[in-house]
XYZ file of C-alpha atoms in Angstrom:
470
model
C 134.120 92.511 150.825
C 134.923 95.972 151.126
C 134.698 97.208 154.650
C 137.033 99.121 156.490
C 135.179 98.200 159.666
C 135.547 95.017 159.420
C 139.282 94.919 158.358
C 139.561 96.531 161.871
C 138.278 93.327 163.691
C 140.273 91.132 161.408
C 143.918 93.206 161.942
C 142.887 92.423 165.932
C 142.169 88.594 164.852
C 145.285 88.025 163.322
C 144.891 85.498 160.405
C 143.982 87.964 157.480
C 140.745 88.249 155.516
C 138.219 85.353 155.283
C 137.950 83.785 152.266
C 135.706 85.347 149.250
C 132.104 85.076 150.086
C 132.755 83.370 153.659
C 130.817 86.622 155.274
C 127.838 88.144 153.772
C 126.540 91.418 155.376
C 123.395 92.824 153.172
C 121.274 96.037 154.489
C 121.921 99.231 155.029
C 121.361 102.115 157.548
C 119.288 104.617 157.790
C 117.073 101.551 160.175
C 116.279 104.060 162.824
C 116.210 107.723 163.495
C 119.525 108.536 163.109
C 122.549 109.595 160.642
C 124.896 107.298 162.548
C 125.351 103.639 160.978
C 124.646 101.857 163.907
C 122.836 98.847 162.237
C 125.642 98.051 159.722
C 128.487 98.851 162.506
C 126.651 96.121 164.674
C 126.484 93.975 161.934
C 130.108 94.003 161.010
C 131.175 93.048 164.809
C 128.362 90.209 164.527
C 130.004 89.210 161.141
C 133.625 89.278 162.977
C 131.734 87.191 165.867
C 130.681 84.304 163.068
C 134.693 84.202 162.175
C 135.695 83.792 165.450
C 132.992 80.817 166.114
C 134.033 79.572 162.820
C 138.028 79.552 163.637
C 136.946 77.765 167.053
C 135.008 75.015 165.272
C 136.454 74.884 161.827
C 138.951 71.537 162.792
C 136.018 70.068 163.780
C 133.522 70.934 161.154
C 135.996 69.720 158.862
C 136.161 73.256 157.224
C 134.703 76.656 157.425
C 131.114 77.599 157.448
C 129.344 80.528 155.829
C 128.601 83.449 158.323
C 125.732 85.917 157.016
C 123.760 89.065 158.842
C 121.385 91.667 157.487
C 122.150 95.677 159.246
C 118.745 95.851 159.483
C 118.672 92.732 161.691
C 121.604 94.180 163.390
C 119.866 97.196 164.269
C 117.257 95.559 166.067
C 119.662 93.573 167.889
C 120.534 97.273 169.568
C 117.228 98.030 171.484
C 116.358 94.401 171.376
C 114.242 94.757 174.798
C 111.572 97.090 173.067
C 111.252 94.342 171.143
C 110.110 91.823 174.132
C 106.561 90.716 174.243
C 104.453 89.078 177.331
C 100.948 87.655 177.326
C 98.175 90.309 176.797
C 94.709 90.377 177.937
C 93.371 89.100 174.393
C 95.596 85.630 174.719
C 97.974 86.929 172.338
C 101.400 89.031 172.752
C 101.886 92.589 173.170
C 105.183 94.855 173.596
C 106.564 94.494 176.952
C 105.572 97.882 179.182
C 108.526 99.361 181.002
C 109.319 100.326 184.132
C 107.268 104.141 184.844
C 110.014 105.199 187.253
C 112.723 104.108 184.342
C 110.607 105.805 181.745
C 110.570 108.954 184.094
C 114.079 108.918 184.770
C 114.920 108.484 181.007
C 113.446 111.418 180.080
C 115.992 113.345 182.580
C 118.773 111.914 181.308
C 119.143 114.241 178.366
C 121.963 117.337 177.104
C 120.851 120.440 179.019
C 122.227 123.876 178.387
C 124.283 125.115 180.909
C 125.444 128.546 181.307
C 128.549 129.209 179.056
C 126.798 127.759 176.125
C 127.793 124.048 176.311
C 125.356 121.687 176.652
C 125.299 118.743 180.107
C 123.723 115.211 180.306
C 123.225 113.595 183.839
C 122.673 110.176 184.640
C 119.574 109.686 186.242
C 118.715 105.922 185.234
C 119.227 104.127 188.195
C 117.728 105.214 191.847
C 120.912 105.776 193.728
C 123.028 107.350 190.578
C 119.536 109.568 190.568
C 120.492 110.722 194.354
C 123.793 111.532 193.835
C 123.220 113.983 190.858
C 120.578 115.454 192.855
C 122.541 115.794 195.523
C 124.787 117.845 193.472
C 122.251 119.854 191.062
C 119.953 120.433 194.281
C 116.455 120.337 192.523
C 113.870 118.054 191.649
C 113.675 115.009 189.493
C 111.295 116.682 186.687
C 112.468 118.474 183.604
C 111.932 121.871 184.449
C 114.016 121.704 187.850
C 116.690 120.368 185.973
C 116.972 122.195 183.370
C 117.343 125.127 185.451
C 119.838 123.771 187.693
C 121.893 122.658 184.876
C 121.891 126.223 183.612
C 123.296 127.405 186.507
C 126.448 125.561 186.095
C 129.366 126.084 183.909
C 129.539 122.564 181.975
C 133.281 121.425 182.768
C 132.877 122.721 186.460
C 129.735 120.672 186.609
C 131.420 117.381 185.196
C 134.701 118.084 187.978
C 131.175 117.858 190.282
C 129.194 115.154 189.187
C 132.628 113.306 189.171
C 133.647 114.368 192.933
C 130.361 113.333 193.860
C 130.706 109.809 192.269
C 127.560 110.161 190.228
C 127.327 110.223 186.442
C 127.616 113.032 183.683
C 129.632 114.426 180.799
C 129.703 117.442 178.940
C 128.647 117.164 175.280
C 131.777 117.125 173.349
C 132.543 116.841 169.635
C 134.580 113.937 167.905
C 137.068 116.325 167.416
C 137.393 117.899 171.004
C 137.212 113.759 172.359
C 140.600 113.275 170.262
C 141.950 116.453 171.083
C 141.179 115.499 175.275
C 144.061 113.581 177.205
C 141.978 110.911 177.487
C 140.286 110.160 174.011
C 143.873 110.325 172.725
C 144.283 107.352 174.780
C 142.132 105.465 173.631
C 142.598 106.378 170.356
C 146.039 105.080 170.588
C 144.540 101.759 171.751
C 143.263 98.255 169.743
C 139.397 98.462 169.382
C 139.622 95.458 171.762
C 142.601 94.746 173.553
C 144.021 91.102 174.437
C 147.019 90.974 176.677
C 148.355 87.080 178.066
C 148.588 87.889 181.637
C 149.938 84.141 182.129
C 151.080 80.773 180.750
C 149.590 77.534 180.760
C 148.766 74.361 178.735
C 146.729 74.521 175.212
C 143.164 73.694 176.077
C 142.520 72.352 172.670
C 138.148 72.380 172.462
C 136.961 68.407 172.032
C 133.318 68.699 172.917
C 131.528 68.846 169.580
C 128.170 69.622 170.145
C 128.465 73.279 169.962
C 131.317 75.563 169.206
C 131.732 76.597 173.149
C 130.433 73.042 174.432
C 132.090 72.508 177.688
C 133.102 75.782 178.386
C 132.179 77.677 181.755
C 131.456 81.306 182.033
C 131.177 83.176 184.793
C 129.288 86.388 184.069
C 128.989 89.088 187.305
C 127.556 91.853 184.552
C 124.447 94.273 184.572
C 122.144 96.114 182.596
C 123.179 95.587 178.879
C 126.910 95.346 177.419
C 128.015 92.481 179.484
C 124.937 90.422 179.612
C 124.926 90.893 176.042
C 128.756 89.374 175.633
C 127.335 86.269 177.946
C 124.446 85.991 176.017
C 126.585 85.184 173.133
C 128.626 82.854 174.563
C 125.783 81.201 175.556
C 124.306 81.181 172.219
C 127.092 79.313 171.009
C 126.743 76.517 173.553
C 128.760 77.638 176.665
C 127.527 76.992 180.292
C 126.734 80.531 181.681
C 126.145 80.938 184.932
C 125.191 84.760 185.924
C 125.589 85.611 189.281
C 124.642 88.825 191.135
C 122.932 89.917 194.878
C 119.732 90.154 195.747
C 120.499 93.717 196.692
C 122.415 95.132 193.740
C 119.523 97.225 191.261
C 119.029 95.676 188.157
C 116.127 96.594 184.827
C 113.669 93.802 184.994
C 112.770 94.180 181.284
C 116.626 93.682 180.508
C 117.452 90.808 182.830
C 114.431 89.199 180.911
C 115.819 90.118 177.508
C 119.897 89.636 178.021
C 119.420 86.064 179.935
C 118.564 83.712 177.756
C 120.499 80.875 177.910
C 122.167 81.738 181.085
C 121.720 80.443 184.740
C 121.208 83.038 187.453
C 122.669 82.850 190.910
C 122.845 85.042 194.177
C 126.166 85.539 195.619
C 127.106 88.782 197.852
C 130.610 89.116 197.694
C 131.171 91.059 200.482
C 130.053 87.923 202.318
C 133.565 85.318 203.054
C 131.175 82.479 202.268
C 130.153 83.834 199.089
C 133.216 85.279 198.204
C 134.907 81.751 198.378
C 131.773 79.847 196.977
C 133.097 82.699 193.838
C 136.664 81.584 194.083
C 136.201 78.020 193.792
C 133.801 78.229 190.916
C 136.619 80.657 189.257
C 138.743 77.860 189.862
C 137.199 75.881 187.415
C 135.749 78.472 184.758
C 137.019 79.510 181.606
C 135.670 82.834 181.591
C 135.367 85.627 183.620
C 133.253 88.925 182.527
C 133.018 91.698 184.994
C 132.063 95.365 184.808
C 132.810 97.144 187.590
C 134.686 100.462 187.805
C 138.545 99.275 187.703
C 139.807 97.866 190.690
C 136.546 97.121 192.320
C 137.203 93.393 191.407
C 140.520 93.374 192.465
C 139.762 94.696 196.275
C 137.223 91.480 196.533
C 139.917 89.466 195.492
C 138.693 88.876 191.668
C 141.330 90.887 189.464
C 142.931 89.044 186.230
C 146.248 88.140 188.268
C 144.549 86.870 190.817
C 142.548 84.409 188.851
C 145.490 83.399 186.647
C 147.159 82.255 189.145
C 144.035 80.180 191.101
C 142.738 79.100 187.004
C 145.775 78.854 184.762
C 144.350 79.533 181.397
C 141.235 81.500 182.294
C 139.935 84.247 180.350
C 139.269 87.117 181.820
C 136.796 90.147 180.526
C 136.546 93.866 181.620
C 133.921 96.136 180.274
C 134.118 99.738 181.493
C 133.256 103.088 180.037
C 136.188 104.827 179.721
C 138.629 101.867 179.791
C 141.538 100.829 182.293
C 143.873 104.165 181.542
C 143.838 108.001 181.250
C 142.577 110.811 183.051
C 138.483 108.870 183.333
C 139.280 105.403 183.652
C 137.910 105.781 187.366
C 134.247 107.551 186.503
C 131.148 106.065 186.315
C 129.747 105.356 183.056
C 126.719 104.017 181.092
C 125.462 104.279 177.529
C 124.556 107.714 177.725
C 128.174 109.176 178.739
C 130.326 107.215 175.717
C 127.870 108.855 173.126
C 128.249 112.132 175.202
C 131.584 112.265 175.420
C 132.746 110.701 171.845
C 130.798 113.106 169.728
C 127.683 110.915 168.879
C 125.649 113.004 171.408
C 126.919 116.348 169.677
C 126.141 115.397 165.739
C 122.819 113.068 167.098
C 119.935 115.841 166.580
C 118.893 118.135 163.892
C 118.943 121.308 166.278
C 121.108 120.629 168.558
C 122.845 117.501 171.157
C 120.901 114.030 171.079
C 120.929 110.151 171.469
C 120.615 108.037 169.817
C 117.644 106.329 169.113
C 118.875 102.715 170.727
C 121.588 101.455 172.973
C 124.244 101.017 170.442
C 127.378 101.705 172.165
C 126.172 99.260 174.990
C 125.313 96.511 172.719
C 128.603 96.974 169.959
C 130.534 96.774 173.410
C 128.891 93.244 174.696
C 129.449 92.007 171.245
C 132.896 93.190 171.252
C 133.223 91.652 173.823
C 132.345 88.274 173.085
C 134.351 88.423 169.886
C 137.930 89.567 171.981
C 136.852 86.240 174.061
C 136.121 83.727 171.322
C 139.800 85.443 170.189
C 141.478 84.363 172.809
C 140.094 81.141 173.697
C 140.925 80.224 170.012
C 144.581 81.178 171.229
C 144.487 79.374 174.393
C 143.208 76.312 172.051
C 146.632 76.682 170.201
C 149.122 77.950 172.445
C 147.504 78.006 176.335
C 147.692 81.132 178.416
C 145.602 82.840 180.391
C 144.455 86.288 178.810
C 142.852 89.710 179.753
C 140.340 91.026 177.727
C 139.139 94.824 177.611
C 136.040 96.559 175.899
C 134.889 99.997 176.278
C 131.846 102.072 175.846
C 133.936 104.515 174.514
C 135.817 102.961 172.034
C 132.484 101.781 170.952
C 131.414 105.048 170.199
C 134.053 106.499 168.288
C 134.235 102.667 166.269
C 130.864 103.961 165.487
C 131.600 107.683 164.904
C 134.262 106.776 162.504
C 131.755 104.403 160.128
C 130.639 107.245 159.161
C 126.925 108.893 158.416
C 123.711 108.988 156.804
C 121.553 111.666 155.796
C 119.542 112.371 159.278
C 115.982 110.547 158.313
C 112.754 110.694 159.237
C 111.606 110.756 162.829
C 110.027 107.397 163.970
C 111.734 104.659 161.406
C 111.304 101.737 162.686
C 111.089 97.803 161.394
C 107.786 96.579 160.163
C 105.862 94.347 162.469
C 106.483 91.901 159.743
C 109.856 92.292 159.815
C 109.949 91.949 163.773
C 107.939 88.911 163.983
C 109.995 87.251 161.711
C 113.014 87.630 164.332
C 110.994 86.390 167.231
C 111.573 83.185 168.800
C 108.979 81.990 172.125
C 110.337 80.548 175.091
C 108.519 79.181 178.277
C 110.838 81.194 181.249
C 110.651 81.524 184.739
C 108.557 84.703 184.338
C 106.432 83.175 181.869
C 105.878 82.798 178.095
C 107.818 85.619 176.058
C 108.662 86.137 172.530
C 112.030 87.899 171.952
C 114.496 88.170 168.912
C 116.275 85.357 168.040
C 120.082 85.029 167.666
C 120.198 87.460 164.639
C 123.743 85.862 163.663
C 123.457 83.175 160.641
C 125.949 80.741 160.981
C 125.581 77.711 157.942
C 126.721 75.132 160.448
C 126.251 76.180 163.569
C 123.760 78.069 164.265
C 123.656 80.181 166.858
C 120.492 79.433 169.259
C 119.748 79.492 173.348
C 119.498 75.827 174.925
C 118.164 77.501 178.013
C 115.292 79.783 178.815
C 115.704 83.078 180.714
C 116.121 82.402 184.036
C 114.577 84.226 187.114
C 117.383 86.115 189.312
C 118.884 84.058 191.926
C 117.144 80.760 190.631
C 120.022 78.446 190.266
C 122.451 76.984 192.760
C 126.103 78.200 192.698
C 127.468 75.332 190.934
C 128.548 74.113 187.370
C 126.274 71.784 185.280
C 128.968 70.817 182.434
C 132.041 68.682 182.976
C 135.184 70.475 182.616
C 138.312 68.445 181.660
């Protein structure tokens, strides 16, 4: 196969090219409304996430296995949770209904004009990021207050602002002013995923053959899409995932429904000695460890890579940020809406003007990303031990995505068929009841990706580890 994309993921893998006709990626974009290829850019990190479950289970498959995904698949993958049916009234299923407030509050977080011609998005998804930018704008949480308060701002003065203020925003940027910035020369300068050994230990060579990740214990302190989404995976793949947050951190009910399947869920506050050591001695014993706070937040609590290397010899350890660990924005608040802002997505997305896109894609490519720089280096801690650091970014999930290239912009609306959808949907009995969600989209001849646990309800688990480790 031909892809450019792909070659990408296997230059960071570091055995070549699969063999001929290993990986099969069919479809194409346009899937949605938008000129960006975000359903055949998913698919190729999903078809780099089958290699790296293959290279982890080939010795003991006796061989490799054939690893297949449609873009169009893929795509749905992206905005999976509109995509999540309950129970309806007529004792069938209808589409999950979302969050009023969140809906609101969506439809704020938009590019406004400001006054020197450049155009602003604010964060205003989450209730406390909402205060802060309102605390700067001073006006009220509907359009038409906004918009005028944005247009009373200079754009760049606005982002120095938002940033002062700790609160989220960007100014719309191109792809060309992003690489021409301090900071998206960074990253541009960086591996699309970077894995760094932080410190040595044994080879952990992987003996449980049930799954590909049988035995394996993740510890996943994520939120709200990208790094329940690199969990998720692991999980899919047979690791013990146990997801652990506070009762008083916010969270999206539709997505903790839709990016916990397979996982555990536990409450620890770890600002709380009790529960920060309950934390420590489960790291102690864990082969992963996915966070995604702003850098260094882990690292005051006593969490940051070093640390854990030393208590865990051989523990992998994942970051997920916006911006990334370096440069002039590694220490801003990000989300979704900011990497597509900032990278040029937002910029190219409409026909008239600034837009986003149409599903969560750099959140979702990052989670996946994710996953893959994990099953990476566990398949090098399998060989040659060591404990390694793993790092994904919104950002550099954006301009992976900007530089696939574009379609003509389509029609407004595109969607899947409801055939197509139902296809894709697998029912589980949860903790909040019966739901039908997508399936692992992933094709795997051998091993087939699938969840062994149903989504579980916040907090419902004990702090503890249900699979033996060594």
């Amino acid at each position: 196969m031909t892809n450019s994309a792909f070659e990408t993921l296997m230059d960071i893998r570091g055995r070549g090219m699969p063999e001929a006709g290993e990986v099969e990626i069919t479809g194409a974009d346009p899937v949605f409304s938008t000129r960006f290829k975000i359903g055949e850019t998913c698919a190729t990190v999903l078809a780099g996430i089958g290699v790296a479950v293959t290279d982890i289970a080939e010795e003991r498959l006796g061989g490799r296995q054939k690893v297949s995904i449609d873009a169009r698949h893929a795509a749905a993958a992206l905005r999976s949770t509109l995509y999540l049916h309950t129970p309806d009234a007529n004792g069938g299923f209808s589409q999950i209904q979302m969050n009023p407030d969140m809906e609101h509050m969506r439809t704020l977080t938009q590019p406004w004009p400001t006054r020197d011609g450049r155009w602003f998005l604010p964060h205003f998804n989450l209730a406390h990021l909402r205060d802060r930018v309102l605390g700067v704008l001073k006006c009220d949480p509907n359009p038409d207050s906004v918009r005028n308060a944005v247009a009373q701002w200079d754009a760049l003065d606005l982002e120095a602002a938002i940033a002062e203020a700790r609160a989220c925003g960007a100014m719309v940027r191109s792809n060309a002013e992003w690489l021409d910035h301090p900071h998206g020369k960074g990253l541009a300068a960086k591996p699309l995923v970077e894995i760094t050994k932080i410190g040595d230990s044994d080879p952990e060579p992987l003996t449980d053959y049930t799954a590909p990740l049988a035995g394996l214990r993740v510890l996943d302190l994520t939120r709200i899409l990208a790094g329940p989404i690199a969990a998720r995976t692991l999980a899919e793949n047979g690791a013990d995932v146990l997801m652990v947050t506070a009762k008083h951190l916010p969270q999206v009910a539709e997505h903790v429904m839709d990016t916990s399947h397979g996982k555990r869920s536990t409450f620890l506050d770890l600002t709380k000695p009790d529960d920060a050591a309950t934390l420590k001695a489960l790291a102690s014993s864990a082969d992963v460890f996915s966070q995604g706070y702003r850098p260094g937040a882990m690292a005051a609590l006593g969490f940051s890579p070093e640390e854990l290397a030393e208590r865990r010899p051989g523990i992998i350890y994942l970051s997920i940020s916006c911006y990334g660990s370096e440069g002039p924005f590694k220490d801003r608040a990000g989300w979704e809406q900011l990497a597509q802002t900032v990278t040029g997505i937002c910029h190219d997305g409409g026909a008239n003007g600034p837009a986003l896109l149409p599903a969560s894609a750099c959140d979702y490519t990052t989670g996946y990303l994710g996953a893959y720089g994990v099953l990476l280096a566990l398949a090098r801690r399998a060989r040659e031990g060591g404990s390694y650091h793993v790092r994904v970014s919104l950002c550099q999930s954006g301009m992976y995505i900007f530089n696939k290239g574009k379609v003509p912009l389509p029609e407004p609306d595109m969607d899947l068929s409801p055939a197509e959808i139902a296809a894709l949907h697998t029912q589980s009995d949860t903790g909040h009841g019966p739901l039908r969600h997508l399936a692992p989209i992933l094709k795997l001849s051998k091993t087939q990706p699938h969840w062994s646990r149903p989504t579980p309800v916040l907090g419902g688990d004990s702090p503890e580890w249900l699979i033996a480790n060594g």
